[in-house]
Amino acid sequence: MAEKITLTKQDRKKVWWRHQFLQGSWNYERMQNGGWCYSIIPAIKKLYSNKEDQVAALKRHMEFYNTHPYVSSPVMGVTLALEEEKANGENVDDTAIQGVKVGMMGPLAGVGDPVFWFTMRPILGALGASLALSGNILGPILFFVLWNVIRLAFMWYTQEFGYNVGTKIAKDMSGGLLGKITQGASILGMFIIGALVQRWVSISFTPVVSSVAQSEGAYIDWSQIQGNADGIKSALEQYSSLGATGLNQIKVTTLQQNLDSLIPGLAALLLTLLCCKLLKKKVSPITIIIALFVVGIIGRVIGIM
């Protein structure tokens, strides 16, 4: 009886590392098939010593494949387990291997976007941007390091999980747990994005709605402010109690101030929802960006923004 061929941890690490470049040869016909085939080459060489068997294995992995690049790892793990069984004489045909890949890549693709693009990256991006805005160089470094540590660890451990569980994981994909994870991640991701709208989207409508002369005591009488330290202290104390409207005798109210008194950030929220609706209608992101530039420039020129 021939000795069983087994993929070592080192073999699986080689596949894991190559899998980082899944989209390196993306194409419109079969999408990620080139990157997938490149990733699995070390395992194929280990499992099949015969040249013809290696060629046949690589050919079956050149079929159509497309999913989120990070959640592709459990698919790879299961595929490695199947290839190992096939190389050891088990009844696993090419159709079964491709069927498992196709059956897993669809449901997992729906998990990757809400977990990574809509949840993890906004959270880490907001953390890094907050540090960067305060002049801390650790902002971008922290984002880069944390993102890649999480990404690499997730891809390794999920590949190992898929390899150890083998074909059983394919059955779990049809259960309700995956749907709950997707729904929960989507809700959390939308919550994070909603919280970031007010912080990162800024719109200011400048048309003046009203100009009202304020009564004495409602503004700083600059003629009474002395030009020394005591005068500066007095002005700051009055500003602290009166607010920005106390700087001038004439209180000017803009359209933006009225909107903020109703619902702060309403314009930013409406713009975000409009962009989401346009994206849902398949409008190109480039078109939306150019339109925002044009509207902003025109609004500035005619004095409404």
Phi, psi and omega in degrees: 000128182294147179291138182291133178273128182230138176282122179282169177299324178294321177298316182291329176293324177298317178295315179302316181294315179295331182293343176298337185253034183304322184262015182294335179232044181299139179220161186281345182274307182236010171059255188266015186296324180295315178294323178296313181297319177299320183295322189270359182304314180302322179290319180298318180295325180286320186280328185238115179275336181280133183299318181296321179293324178295316179297317180297320180295316180294326178295318181290340177266008173263008176286170182305135176206133179198123175202182176296133188298335182273319181278007173287342185298315177297329176296317178297319180300314179296320180296321177299319178296319179294316180296323178296318177297317181296318181294336180264014172092007178289160182278073179237114181262174182298322181296321180295318180296312180294325180295320178294318179299312181294320182293331181268326188293329180292302179300321181290329178300326180288343178273322186300314183298306181294327182285313186266305185288322187262351181237296187294313184291318175300321180295309180293324178296318179295321178296312180295319181294323179298318177292320181294321180295333177273005178087012182270119182292344179291344181306296180294327179295316180298316179299313182298313184292310182297316181300313184285326176297314179296316182296310183295317180295317180299315183293323180291310186289328177285329174294316178297320178299314179298320180293317182289322180282328178069221186291345181296332183295332180297326178291325180294333182296336182270358181279180182275347183297318181298320179296321179293319178298315180299314181296315180296318179294323178296316180297314179297319179297317178294325177297315180296315180297319178299321179291331182277345182302309182298329184279322189254342180257121184235122176228135180224116177268120189267349181306137181277126180272319181205154174228114186236134176284125183275152178286160181298134182099346178266358179216165180278124177274094187295338179291341181263357181275125180281149182274048177223188183298322179295323179295318178297318179298318180297318180296318180294321178295318179293320179297322180298324182272328184269331183087187184297331181290347181275001181286330183230156178291326180270119178272114181259126178248124179263168178299321180296322178295322176295318178295319180293330178288336177276295178219104178302133178079013182299315182297319180296319179296316180296320178296318179298316179295324178296316179297320178297320180294319179295320178296322179295331178273013176071023174286136183297136176303325179297319178298318180296317181297314179297319179298320178296320176298313182297312180298318179296316180294315180296317179299322178291318183294318183273358171085025178253354180223000000 
